[in-house]
PDB file of C-alpha atoms in Angstrom:
ATOM      1  CA  UNK A  23       3.618  19.442   3.596  1.00 67.00           C
ATOM      2  CA  UNK A  24       3.025  17.525   6.506  1.00 81.00           C
ATOM      3  CA  UNK A  25       2.691  13.517   5.615  1.00 94.00           C
ATOM      4  CA  UNK A  26      -0.034  11.171   6.408  1.00 97.00           C
ATOM      5  CA  UNK A  27      -0.133  10.174  10.202  1.00 97.00           C
ATOM      6  CA  UNK A  28      -1.303   7.360  12.195  1.00 98.00           C
ATOM      7  CA  UNK A  29      -2.162   6.947  15.621  1.00 97.00           C
ATOM      8  CA  UNK A  30      -1.483   5.020  17.687  1.00 97.00           C
ATOM      9  CA  UNK A  31       1.675   3.200  16.142  1.00 97.00           C
ATOM     10  CA  UNK A  32       1.704  -0.126  18.193  1.00 97.00           C
ATOM     11  CA  UNK A  33      -1.411  -1.579  20.141  1.00 97.00           C
ATOM     12  CA  UNK A  34      -1.703  -4.628  22.041  1.00 98.00           C
ATOM     13  CA  UNK A  35      -5.314  -6.166  22.346  1.00 98.00           C
ATOM     14  CA  UNK A  36      -6.893  -8.972  24.079  1.00 98.00           C
ATOM     15  CA  UNK A  37      -9.256 -11.218  21.826  1.00 98.00           C
ATOM     16  CA  UNK A  38     -13.040  -9.900  21.911  1.00 98.00           C
ATOM     17  CA  UNK A  39     -11.801  -6.415  22.696  1.00 98.00           C
ATOM     18  CA  UNK A  40     -12.157  -3.860  20.083  1.00 98.00           C
ATOM     19  CA  UNK A  41      -9.978  -1.145  18.627  1.00 98.00           C
ATOM     20  CA  UNK A  42     -10.196   2.199  16.841  1.00 98.00           C
ATOM     21  CA  UNK A  43      -7.521   3.326  14.754  1.00 98.00           C
ATOM     22  CA  UNK A  44      -6.939   6.822  13.283  1.00 98.00           C
ATOM     23  CA  UNK A  45      -5.715   8.556  10.084  1.00 98.00           C
ATOM     24  CA  UNK A  46      -4.973  12.077   9.052  1.00 98.00           C
ATOM     25  CA  UNK A  47      -4.437  12.558   5.444  1.00 98.00           C
ATOM     26  CA  UNK A  48      -2.072  14.930   3.872  1.00 97.00           C
ATOM     27  CA  UNK A  49      -3.813  18.767   4.035  1.00 96.00           C
ATOM     28  CA  UNK A  50      -6.130  19.284   1.002  1.00 94.00           C
ATOM     29  CA  UNK A  51      -6.452  15.386   0.256  1.00 96.00           C
ATOM     30  CA  UNK A  52     -10.547  13.997   0.781  1.00 96.00           C
ATOM     31  CA  UNK A  53      -9.617  10.536  -0.075  1.00 96.00           C
ATOM     32  CA  UNK A  54      -8.657   8.087   2.568  1.00 97.00           C
ATOM     33  CA  UNK A  55      -7.817   4.231   1.903  1.00 96.00           C
ATOM     34  CA  UNK A  56      -7.283   1.424   4.439  1.00 98.00           C
ATOM     35  CA  UNK A  57      -5.149  -1.785   3.919  1.00 97.00           C
ATOM     36  CA  UNK A  58      -4.291  -4.464   6.175  1.00 98.00           C
ATOM     37  CA  UNK A  59      -1.193  -6.042   5.587  1.00 97.00           C
ATOM     38  CA  UNK A  60      -0.372  -9.703   6.892  1.00 95.00           C
ATOM     39  CA  UNK A  61       2.726 -12.217   6.097  1.00 90.00           C
ATOM     40  CA  UNK A  62       0.172 -14.799   4.628  1.00 87.00           C
ATOM     41  CA  UNK A  63      -2.540 -12.541   2.569  1.00 91.00           C
ATOM     42  CA  UNK A  64      -0.218  -9.470   1.834  1.00 93.00           C
ATOM     43  CA  UNK A  65      -1.645  -5.996   1.486  1.00 95.00           C
ATOM     44  CA  UNK A  66      -5.475  -6.163   1.010  1.00 95.00           C
ATOM     45  CA  UNK A  67      -7.761  -3.022   0.507  1.00 95.00           C
ATOM     46  CA  UNK A  68     -10.342  -2.889   3.324  1.00 96.00           C
ATOM     47  CA  UNK A  69     -12.353   0.268   2.470  1.00 93.00           C
ATOM     48  CA  UNK A  70     -12.159   3.957   0.770  1.00 95.00           C
ATOM     49  CA  UNK A  71     -13.826   7.086   2.275  1.00 96.00           C
ATOM     50  CA  UNK A  72     -14.171  10.184  -0.046  1.00 96.00           C
ATOM     51  CA  UNK A  73     -15.961  13.415   1.405  1.00 93.00           C
ATOM     52  CA  UNK A  74     -17.108  11.484   4.364  1.00 94.00           C
ATOM     53  CA  UNK A  75     -18.880   8.741   2.297  1.00 95.00           C
ATOM     54  CA  UNK A  76     -17.671   5.241   1.851  1.00 94.00           C
ATOM     55  CA  UNK A  77     -16.733   4.616  -1.760  1.00 92.00           C
ATOM     56  CA  UNK A  78     -15.688   0.893  -1.816  1.00 90.00           C
ATOM     57  CA  UNK A  79     -15.141  -1.826   0.741  1.00 93.00           C
ATOM     58  CA  UNK A  80     -12.969  -4.954   0.494  1.00 92.00           C
ATOM     59  CA  UNK A  81     -13.934  -8.596   1.029  1.00 92.00           C
ATOM     60  CA  UNK A  82     -13.633  -8.271   4.891  1.00 96.00           C
ATOM     61  CA  UNK A  83     -16.351  -9.076   7.570  1.00 96.00           C
ATOM     62  CA  UNK A  84     -18.699  -6.201   8.992  1.00 96.00           C
ATOM     63  CA  UNK A  85     -16.348  -6.003  12.491  1.00 97.00           C
ATOM     64  CA  UNK A  86     -14.150  -4.080  10.494  1.00 98.00           C
ATOM     65  CA  UNK A  87     -15.897  -0.451   9.976  1.00 97.00           C
ATOM     66  CA  UNK A  88     -14.843   2.962   9.301  1.00 97.00           C
ATOM     67  CA  UNK A  89     -15.847   6.446   8.938  1.00 97.00           C
ATOM     68  CA  UNK A  90     -14.270   9.986   7.709  1.00 98.00           C
ATOM     69  CA  UNK A  91     -14.905  13.367   9.426  1.00 97.00           C
ATOM     70  CA  UNK A  92     -15.260  16.681   7.596  1.00 96.00           C
ATOM     71  CA  UNK A  93     -11.773  17.434   8.088  1.00 95.00           C
ATOM     72  CA  UNK A  94     -11.148  14.325   6.008  1.00 96.00           C
ATOM     73  CA  UNK A  95      -9.702  12.662   9.142  1.00 98.00           C
ATOM     74  CA  UNK A  96     -10.638   8.784   9.149  1.00 98.00           C
ATOM     75  CA  UNK A  97     -11.065   6.201  11.825  1.00 98.00           C
ATOM     76  CA  UNK A  98     -11.372   2.530  11.710  1.00 98.00           C
ATOM     77  CA  UNK A  99     -12.611   0.257  14.196  1.00 98.00           C
ATOM     78  CA  UNK A 100     -12.528  -3.366  14.427  1.00 98.00           C
ATOM     79  CA  UNK A 101     -14.812  -4.855  17.031  1.00 96.00           C
ATOM     80  CA  UNK A 102     -14.854  -8.820  18.855  1.00 97.00           C
ATOM     81  CA  UNK A 103     -10.895  -9.107  17.714  1.00 98.00           C
ATOM     82  CA  UNK A 104      -9.766 -12.242  16.547  1.00 98.00           C
ATOM     83  CA  UNK A 105      -6.147 -13.654  16.886  1.00 97.00           C
ATOM     84  CA  UNK A 106      -5.965 -13.569  12.886  1.00 96.00           C
ATOM     85  CA  UNK A 107      -6.615  -9.556  12.711  1.00 97.00           C
ATOM     86  CA  UNK A 108      -3.152  -9.329  14.000  1.00 98.00           C
ATOM     87  CA  UNK A 109      -1.460  -7.038  11.283  1.00 97.00           C
ATOM     88  CA  UNK A 110      -0.162  -4.026   9.840  1.00 97.00           C
ATOM     89  CA  UNK A 111      -2.636  -1.492   9.453  1.00 98.00           C
ATOM     90  CA  UNK A 112      -1.760   1.244   6.796  1.00 97.00           C
ATOM     91  CA  UNK A 113      -3.664   4.176   5.668  1.00 97.00           C
ATOM     92  CA  UNK A 114      -3.147   6.139   2.373  1.00 97.00           C
ATOM     93  CA  UNK A 115      -4.647   9.300   1.459  1.00 97.00           C
ATOM     94  CA  UNK A 116      -5.073  10.971  -1.940  1.00 95.00           C
ATOM     95  CA  UNK A 117      -6.215  14.196  -3.419  1.00 93.00           C
ATOM     96  CA  UNK A 118      -9.129  12.194  -5.288  1.00 90.00           C
ATOM     97  CA  UNK A 119     -10.069   8.509  -5.753  1.00 88.00           C
ATOM     98  CA  UNK A 120      -7.746   7.069  -8.085  1.00 85.00           C
ATOM     99  CA  UNK A 121      -5.325   9.571  -7.381  1.00 89.00           C
ATOM    100  CA  UNK A 122      -1.630   9.086  -6.314  1.00 92.00           C
ATOM    101  CA  UNK A 123      -1.801   7.388  -3.021  1.00 94.00           C
ATOM    102  CA  UNK A 124       0.677   8.529   0.026  1.00 96.00           C
ATOM    103  CA  UNK A 125       0.913   6.185   2.819  1.00 97.00           C
ATOM    104  CA  UNK A 126       1.144   6.797   6.551  1.00 97.00           C
ATOM    105  CA  UNK A 127       3.465   4.579   8.772  1.00 96.00           C
ATOM    106  CA  UNK A 128       0.885   2.319   9.952  1.00 96.00           C
ATOM    107  CA  UNK A 129      -0.407   0.742  13.230  1.00 97.00           C
ATOM    108  CA  UNK A 130       1.148  -2.664  13.865  1.00 97.00           C
ATOM    109  CA  UNK A 131      -1.985  -4.153  15.861  1.00 98.00           C
ATOM    110  CA  UNK A 132      -1.003  -7.416  18.424  1.00 98.00           C
ATOM    111  CA  UNK A 133      -4.088  -9.736  19.162  1.00 98.00           C
ATOM    112  CA  UNK A 134      -3.386 -11.864  22.273  1.00 97.00           C
TER     113      UNK A 134
ATOM    114  CA  UNK B  29     -11.234  -9.074  -9.992  1.00 87.00           C
ATOM    115  CA  UNK B  30      -8.200  -7.883 -11.251  1.00 92.00           C
ATOM    116  CA  UNK B  31      -4.944 -10.138 -10.714  1.00 95.00           C
ATOM    117  CA  UNK B  32      -1.407  -8.592 -10.044  1.00 97.00           C
ATOM    118  CA  UNK B  33       1.535 -10.778 -10.623  1.00 98.00           C
ATOM    119  CA  UNK B  34       5.379  -9.783  -9.489  1.00 98.00           C
ATOM    120  CA  UNK B  35       8.446 -11.477 -10.505  1.00 98.00           C
ATOM    121  CA  UNK B  36      10.705 -12.551  -9.265  1.00 98.00           C
ATOM    122  CA  UNK B  37       9.756 -13.110  -5.845  1.00 97.00           C
ATOM    123  CA  UNK B  38      13.045 -12.729  -4.294  1.00 97.00           C
ATOM    124  CA  UNK B  39      16.129 -11.533  -5.364  1.00 97.00           C
ATOM    125  CA  UNK B  40      19.863 -10.814  -3.966  1.00 97.00           C
ATOM    126  CA  UNK B  41      22.388  -8.460  -5.608  1.00 96.00           C
ATOM    127  CA  UNK B  42      25.750  -7.631  -4.710  1.00 97.00           C
ATOM    128  CA  UNK B  43      26.027  -3.763  -4.357  1.00 97.00           C
ATOM    129  CA  UNK B  44      26.579  -2.073  -7.662  1.00 97.00           C
ATOM    130  CA  UNK B  45      24.676  -4.407  -9.944  1.00 98.00           C
ATOM    131  CA  UNK B  46      21.443  -3.461 -11.835  1.00 97.00           C
ATOM    132  CA  UNK B  47      17.877  -5.419 -11.809  1.00 97.00           C
ATOM    133  CA  UNK B  48      14.624  -4.981 -13.530  1.00 98.00           C
ATOM    134  CA  UNK B  49      11.304  -6.161 -11.452  1.00 98.00           C
ATOM    135  CA  UNK B  50       8.187  -6.809 -13.194  1.00 98.00           C
ATOM    136  CA  UNK B  51       4.710  -6.553 -12.737  1.00 98.00           C
ATOM    137  CA  UNK B  52       2.035  -8.133 -15.091  1.00 98.00           C
ATOM    138  CA  UNK B  53      -2.055  -7.341 -14.492  1.00 97.00           C
ATOM    139  CA  UNK B  54      -4.812  -9.341 -15.866  1.00 96.00           C
ATOM    140  CA  UNK B  55      -7.167  -6.508 -17.284  1.00 94.00           C
ATOM    141  CA  UNK B  56      -7.111  -2.838 -18.009  1.00 92.00           C
ATOM    142  CA  UNK B  57      -6.255  -0.305 -15.542  1.00 91.00           C
ATOM    143  CA  UNK B  58      -6.756   3.401 -14.808  1.00 90.00           C
ATOM    144  CA  UNK B  59      -3.255   3.953 -12.802  1.00 92.00           C
ATOM    145  CA  UNK B  60      -0.420   1.895 -11.552  1.00 96.00           C
ATOM    146  CA  UNK B  61       1.990   2.728  -8.623  1.00 97.00           C
ATOM    147  CA  UNK B  62       5.475   1.171  -7.439  1.00 98.00           C
ATOM    148  CA  UNK B  63       6.411   1.399  -3.984  1.00 98.00           C
ATOM    149  CA  UNK B  64       9.289   0.365  -1.857  1.00 98.00           C
ATOM    150  CA  UNK B  65       8.330  -0.907   1.376  1.00 96.00           C
ATOM    151  CA  UNK B  66      11.521  -0.360   4.133  1.00 90.00           C
ATOM    152  CA  UNK B  67      12.184  -2.850   6.946  1.00 86.00           C
ATOM    153  CA  UNK B  68       9.851  -0.522   9.395  1.00 86.00           C
ATOM    154  CA  UNK B  69       6.979  -1.259   7.303  1.00 89.00           C
ATOM    155  CA  UNK B  70       6.812   2.149   5.651  1.00 91.00           C
ATOM    156  CA  UNK B  71       5.445   2.243   2.198  1.00 95.00           C
ATOM    157  CA  UNK B  72       7.370   4.721  -0.052  1.00 95.00           C
ATOM    158  CA  UNK B  73       6.198   5.966  -3.280  1.00 94.00           C
ATOM    159  CA  UNK B  74       8.603   5.725  -6.227  1.00 97.00           C
ATOM    160  CA  UNK B  75       6.386   6.139  -9.363  1.00 97.00           C
ATOM    161  CA  UNK B  76       2.859   6.795 -10.405  1.00 96.00           C
ATOM    162  CA  UNK B  77       3.029   5.756 -13.693  1.00 96.00           C
ATOM    163  CA  UNK B  78      -0.173   4.387 -15.600  1.00 92.00           C
ATOM    164  CA  UNK B  79       1.468   4.448 -18.970  1.00 94.00           C
ATOM    165  CA  UNK B  80       5.136   5.528 -20.478  1.00 96.00           C
ATOM    166  CA  UNK B  81       8.363   5.997 -18.752  1.00 98.00           C
ATOM    167  CA  UNK B  82       9.757   7.925 -15.813  1.00 98.00           C
ATOM    168  CA  UNK B  83      13.016   8.315 -14.351  1.00 98.00           C
ATOM    169  CA  UNK B  84      14.248   9.363 -10.894  1.00 97.00           C
ATOM    170  CA  UNK B  85      17.842   9.138 -10.215  1.00 97.00           C
ATOM    171  CA  UNK B  86      18.890   5.564 -10.217  1.00 98.00           C
ATOM    172  CA  UNK B  87      15.354   4.375 -10.722  1.00 98.00           C
ATOM    173  CA  UNK B  88      13.297   4.414 -13.820  1.00 98.00           C
ATOM    174  CA  UNK B  89       9.770   2.387 -14.672  1.00 98.00           C
ATOM    175  CA  UNK B  90       8.041   1.750 -17.618  1.00 98.00           C
ATOM    176  CA  UNK B  91       4.269   0.926 -17.842  1.00 97.00           C
ATOM    177  CA  UNK B  92       2.959  -0.760 -21.288  1.00 97.00           C
ATOM    178  CA  UNK B  93      -0.548  -0.686 -20.417  1.00 94.00           C
ATOM    179  CA  UNK B  94      -1.692  -2.190 -23.855  1.00 94.00           C
ATOM    180  CA  UNK B  95       0.401  -5.193 -22.853  1.00 96.00           C
ATOM    181  CA  UNK B  96      -0.422  -5.196 -19.092  1.00 97.00           C
ATOM    182  CA  UNK B  97       2.705  -4.929 -17.487  1.00 98.00           C
ATOM    183  CA  UNK B  98       4.955  -2.501 -15.867  1.00 98.00           C
ATOM    184  CA  UNK B  99       8.559  -2.668 -15.411  1.00 98.00           C
ATOM    185  CA  UNK B 100      10.814  -1.213 -12.649  1.00 98.00           C
ATOM    186  CA  UNK B 101      14.916  -0.795 -13.190  1.00 98.00           C
ATOM    187  CA  UNK B 102      16.975  -0.235 -10.536  1.00 98.00           C
ATOM    188  CA  UNK B 103      20.638   0.511 -11.456  1.00 97.00           C
ATOM    189  CA  UNK B 104      24.042   0.565  -9.586  1.00 98.00           C
ATOM    190  CA  UNK B 105      21.883  -0.805  -6.430  1.00 97.00           C
ATOM    191  CA  UNK B 106      22.894   0.182  -2.898  1.00 97.00           C
ATOM    192  CA  UNK B 107      22.346  -1.348   0.218  1.00 95.00           C
ATOM    193  CA  UNK B 108      19.704   1.278   1.346  1.00 94.00           C
ATOM    194  CA  UNK B 109      17.538  -0.384  -1.736  1.00 96.00           C
ATOM    195  CA  UNK B 110      16.903  -3.549   0.084  1.00 95.00           C
ATOM    196  CA  UNK B 111      13.064  -4.083   1.080  1.00 95.00           C
ATOM    197  CA  UNK B 112      10.035  -5.288  -0.532  1.00 97.00           C
ATOM    198  CA  UNK B 113       8.914  -3.473  -3.927  1.00 98.00           C
ATOM    199  CA  UNK B 114       5.095  -3.589  -4.570  1.00 98.00           C
ATOM    200  CA  UNK B 115       3.484  -2.426  -7.488  1.00 97.00           C
ATOM    201  CA  UNK B 116      -0.507  -1.452  -6.998  1.00 96.00           C
ATOM    202  CA  UNK B 117      -3.104  -1.029  -9.746  1.00 95.00           C
ATOM    203  CA  UNK B 118      -6.105   0.953  -9.842  1.00 91.00           C
ATOM    204  CA  UNK B 119      -8.947  -1.306 -11.326  1.00 86.00           C
ATOM    205  CA  UNK B 120     -11.417   1.602 -10.762  1.00 84.00           C
ATOM    206  CA  UNK B 121     -12.663   0.366  -7.618  1.00 82.00           C
ATOM    207  CA  UNK B 122      -9.433   0.391  -5.453  1.00 82.00           C
ATOM    208  CA  UNK B 123      -5.720   0.033  -5.416  1.00 87.00           C
ATOM    209  CA  UNK B 124      -5.028  -3.760  -5.861  1.00 94.00           C
ATOM    210  CA  UNK B 125      -1.352  -4.696  -4.576  1.00 96.00           C
ATOM    211  CA  UNK B 126       0.985  -7.360  -6.211  1.00 97.00           C
ATOM    212  CA  UNK B 127       2.431  -9.778  -3.850  1.00 97.00           C
ATOM    213  CA  UNK B 128       5.819  -7.730  -3.671  1.00 97.00           C
ATOM    214  CA  UNK B 129       9.503  -8.613  -4.742  1.00 98.00           C
ATOM    215  CA  UNK B 130      11.597  -8.808  -1.867  1.00 97.00           C
ATOM    216  CA  UNK B 131      15.203  -7.467  -2.508  1.00 97.00           C
ATOM    217  CA  UNK B 132      18.228  -7.834  -0.439  1.00 96.00           C
ATOM    218  CA  UNK B 133      21.420  -5.931  -1.723  1.00 96.00           C
ATOM    219  CA  UNK B 134      24.610  -7.660  -0.415  1.00 97.00           C
ATOM    220  CA  UNK B 135      27.621  -5.096   0.594  1.00 95.00           C
TER     221      UNK B 135
END
């Protein structure tokens, strides 16, 4: 079974731009969660999608948004990028909310 | 919200030594996972262990949910065990990660 895939793996953007990150979960998994990892704040929950519905959202500004498609693939979008958005963005999939999570390799975003 | 603490924050071992990592959480949880983050950032599943004890090779984990802690044991450590170990708990809303324990195993 293929693991969780994330694209792109690396990204460099300029302040003010927007970015879209993609996550393909393990086949059969319907829950996708997103996390932001920074040296200062650690791993923080962004949001979770299950069956195309946002189930939960972490404490992040509205510039961070996401969606899930009918095939369970998910995208997250960050608009009006700030320097502080530079981070490793990790996606995890599970068969159901609260189930065992499997992480992708992450997308490393650098904002200059 | 739920608080998750991990200790020690840093650990340096000689190859072949044993170690115990601890995860404390402030409220009851539905589930708990242990992960190893390698130097490339990949989070690798170690255990999915809401309660009880599990073993996988040189690693084992015990969660005592009633006392709100979990332990990860690493025996006969190898240099490839180096990295950051995270516990994450499901509080019914989402998984909350601890700050991690950074393990360095010296040859």
